[in-house]
Amino acid sequence: ETTWPISVLARFLAPQCGTLLADTLAQQLINRFGTLARAVAAPPSAIEQVCGKASGAAEAILQARELMLAASAEQVVRSEVRVSDPQLHAYLRLRMMRLAHEELFVVFLDADRKFIHARTFCTHKTNNVGARTDKIYREAVELGAYALLLAHNHPSGDHTPSMEDLRANDRLRQIGAALDITLVDHLI
């Protein structure tokens, strides 16, 4: 059972670098990152350290990740955005997992809570998100958004909101209320 993820990854990598090298690289990736999910989500530079650039394996993994993200985004974009939707959570996890820094991702919604647009607003190498609320709401007004869904990661893995997170959330909610733009939720 523990060899199953290795064999799946090896079969995926084989067309890029041949069966023998694929077996070795799959084992090294799982050993280095601990799980298949972590290997696929690792930063490109970390994947290249294990695979090397010449094998084509790192590029194939990065393309597979983009494919998975596009497939999960497609489901979110075509439906009402609900905080309880597992597809939304899968989409956000794919976008944000394994980042070494906090990142704020904003989903803009129309009056029916359907997806309009989404983008990363704030990336920091430090472990806090201090997004400029004026930029977020300027874009919301330009897009004609009626609601926002915010998500950010905690690289530590602790999903408990910090005091700074709570203050920022209150500030964003107040500004949104003044502009008639609902802050649906702020997921961590």
Coordinates of C-alpha atoms in Angstrom, one line a residue:
E1 CA 0.0 0.0 0.0
T2 CA 2.9 2.4 0.7
T3 CA 4.3 1.7 -2.7
W4 CA 1.1 2.6 -4.6
P5 CA 1.7 6.4 -4.7
I6 CA 5.2 5.7 -5.8
S7 CA 4.1 3.5 -8.7
V8 CA 1.4 6.0 -9.8
L9 CA 3.9 8.8 -9.9
A10 CA 6.5 6.6 -11.6
R11 CA 4.0 5.7 -14.4
F12 CA 3.2 9.4 -14.8
L13 CA 6.8 10.3 -15.1
A14 CA 7.9 7.4 -17.3
P15 CA 7.0 9.1 -20.7
Q16 CA 9.2 12.1 -19.7
C17 CA 12.3 10.3 -18.5
G18 CA 12.0 6.6 -19.1
T19 CA 10.9 3.8 -16.7
L20 CA 14.1 3.3 -14.7
L21 CA 14.7 7.0 -14.0
A22 CA 10.9 7.5 -13.3
D23 CA 11.0 4.8 -10.6
T24 CA 14.0 6.4 -9.0
L25 CA 12.6 9.9 -9.2
A26 CA 9.2 8.8 -7.8
Q27 CA 10.9 7.2 -4.8
Q28 CA 13.1 10.3 -4.2
L29 CA 10.1 12.7 -4.5
I30 CA 8.0 10.7 -2.0
N31 CA 11.0 10.3 0.4
R32 CA 11.8 14.1 0.2
F33 CA 8.2 15.4 0.6
G34 CA 6.6 12.6 2.5
T35 CA 3.5 12.1 0.4
L36 CA 2.4 12.2 -3.2
A37 CA 0.2 15.3 -2.5
R38 CA 3.1 17.2 -1.0
A39 CA 5.4 16.2 -3.8
V40 CA 2.9 17.5 -6.4
A41 CA 2.3 20.7 -4.5
A42 CA 6.0 21.5 -3.7
P43 CA 7.5 24.6 -5.1
P44 CA 9.0 24.2 -8.6
S45 CA 12.6 24.8 -7.3
A46 CA 12.2 22.1 -4.7
I47 CA 10.9 19.6 -7.3
E48 CA 13.8 20.5 -9.7
Q49 CA 16.3 19.9 -6.8
V50 CA 15.1 16.3 -6.7
C51 CA 14.4 15.7 -10.4
G52 CA 16.9 18.0 -12.1
K53 CA 15.8 20.1 -15.0
A54 CA 17.0 17.8 -17.8
S55 CA 14.7 14.9 -17.0
G56 CA 11.5 16.8 -17.8
A57 CA 9.9 15.3 -14.7
A58 CA 9.7 18.6 -12.8
E59 CA 8.0 20.3 -15.8
A60 CA 5.5 17.4 -16.1
I61 CA 4.6 17.7 -12.4
L62 CA 4.1 21.4 -12.7
Q63 CA 1.9 21.0 -15.8
A64 CA -0.2 18.3 -14.0
R65 CA -0.7 20.7 -11.1
E66 CA -1.9 23.4 -13.5
L67 CA -4.3 20.9 -15.1
M68 CA -5.7 19.9 -11.7
L69 CA -6.1 23.6 -10.7
A70 CA -7.9 24.4 -14.0
A71 CA -10.3 21.4 -13.6
S72 CA -11.2 22.4 -10.0
A73 CA -11.6 26.0 -11.0
E74 CA -13.9 25.1 -13.8
Q75 CA -16.4 23.6 -11.3
V76 CA -16.2 26.7 -9.0
V77 CA -16.6 29.1 -11.9
R78 CA -19.7 27.5 -13.3
S79 CA -21.8 27.4 -10.1
E80 CA -23.0 29.4 -7.2
V81 CA -20.1 29.9 -4.8
R82 CA -21.1 28.4 -1.4
V83 CA -18.7 28.4 1.5
S84 CA -19.7 24.8 2.4
D85 CA -19.0 23.5 -1.2
P86 CA -16.2 20.8 -1.2
Q87 CA -15.3 21.9 -4.7
L88 CA -14.6 25.4 -3.5
H89 CA -12.4 24.1 -0.7
A90 CA -10.5 21.8 -3.1
Y91 CA -9.9 24.7 -5.5
L92 CA -8.6 26.9 -2.7
R93 CA -6.4 24.2 -1.3
L94 CA -4.8 23.6 -4.8
R95 CA -4.2 27.3 -5.2
M96 CA -2.6 27.8 -1.7
M97 CA -1.2 24.6 -0.4
R98 CA 2.4 24.4 0.5
L99 CA 3.1 28.1 0.1
A100 CA 5.9 29.2 2.3
H101 CA 4.3 32.6 2.9
E102 CA 0.8 33.8 3.6
E103 CA -1.3 34.7 0.6
L104 CA -4.7 36.4 0.4
F105 CA -7.0 35.2 -2.4
V106 CA -10.2 37.1 -3.2
V107 CA -13.2 35.7 -5.1
F108 CA -15.5 38.3 -6.5
L109 CA -19.2 37.4 -6.7
D110 CA -22.2 38.8 -8.5
A111 CA -25.7 39.4 -6.9
D112 CA -26.5 35.7 -7.3
R113 CA -23.3 34.7 -5.6
K114 CA -21.9 33.5 -8.8
F115 CA -18.2 33.7 -9.6
I116 CA -17.0 36.9 -11.5
H117 CA -13.3 36.8 -11.0
A118 CA -10.6 35.7 -8.5
R119 CA -7.1 36.8 -7.9
T120 CA -4.3 36.9 -5.4
F121 CA -4.1 40.3 -3.7
C122 CA -1.3 40.0 -1.3
T123 CA 1.7 37.8 -0.9
H124 CA 4.2 38.2 1.8
K125 CA 7.3 36.4 2.7
T126 CA 6.5 37.1 6.3
N127 CA 3.7 35.2 8.0
N128 CA 0.9 37.7 7.9
V129 CA -1.5 39.0 5.3
G130 CA -1.9 42.8 5.3
A131 CA -3.8 43.5 2.2
R132 CA -4.7 47.0 1.2
T133 CA -8.5 47.1 1.5
D134 CA -8.7 50.0 -0.9
K135 CA -7.3 47.9 -3.7
I136 CA -9.6 45.0 -3.0
Y137 CA -12.7 47.2 -2.9
R138 CA -11.6 49.3 -5.9
E139 CA -11.5 46.1 -8.0
A140 CA -14.8 44.9 -6.5
V141 CA -16.5 48.1 -7.6
E142 CA -14.9 48.0 -11.1
L143 CA -16.1 44.4 -11.5
G144 CA -19.6 45.2 -10.2
A145 CA -19.2 42.7 -7.4
Y146 CA -21.9 42.4 -4.8
A147 CA -20.0 40.0 -2.5
L148 CA -16.5 38.8 -1.7
L149 CA -15.1 35.6 -0.4
L150 CA -11.6 35.8 1.1
A151 CA -9.2 33.0 1.7
H152 CA -5.7 32.9 3.1
N153 CA -3.3 30.3 4.2
H154 CA -1.3 29.9 7.4
P155 CA 1.9 28.1 6.4
S156 CA 2.2 26.9 10.0
G157 CA -0.8 24.6 9.3
D158 CA -2.7 26.2 12.3
H159 CA -6.1 27.3 10.9
T160 CA -6.9 29.5 14.0
P161 CA -7.3 33.1 13.0
S162 CA -4.8 35.5 14.6
M163 CA -5.9 38.7 16.3
E164 CA -4.5 40.5 13.2
D165 CA -6.7 38.3 11.0
L166 CA -9.8 39.1 13.1
R167 CA -9.1 42.9 13.0
A168 CA -8.5 42.8 9.2
N169 CA -11.7 40.8 8.8
D170 CA -13.7 43.4 10.8
R171 CA -12.2 46.2 8.8
L172 CA -13.0 44.6 5.5
R173 CA -16.6 43.8 6.6
Q174 CA -17.2 47.4 7.7
I175 CA -15.9 48.9 4.5
G176 CA -17.9 46.4 2.4
A177 CA -21.0 47.2 4.3
A178 CA -20.5 50.9 3.5
L179 CA -20.2 50.0 -0.2
D180 CA -23.1 47.4 -0.2
I181 CA -20.6 44.7 -0.8
T182 CA -21.1 41.6 1.4
L183 CA -18.1 39.8 2.9
V184 CA -19.4 36.3 2.6
D185 CA -16.6 34.7 4.6
H186 CA -12.9 34.7 5.2
L187 CA -11.5 31.2 5.1
I188 CA -8.2 30.1 6.5

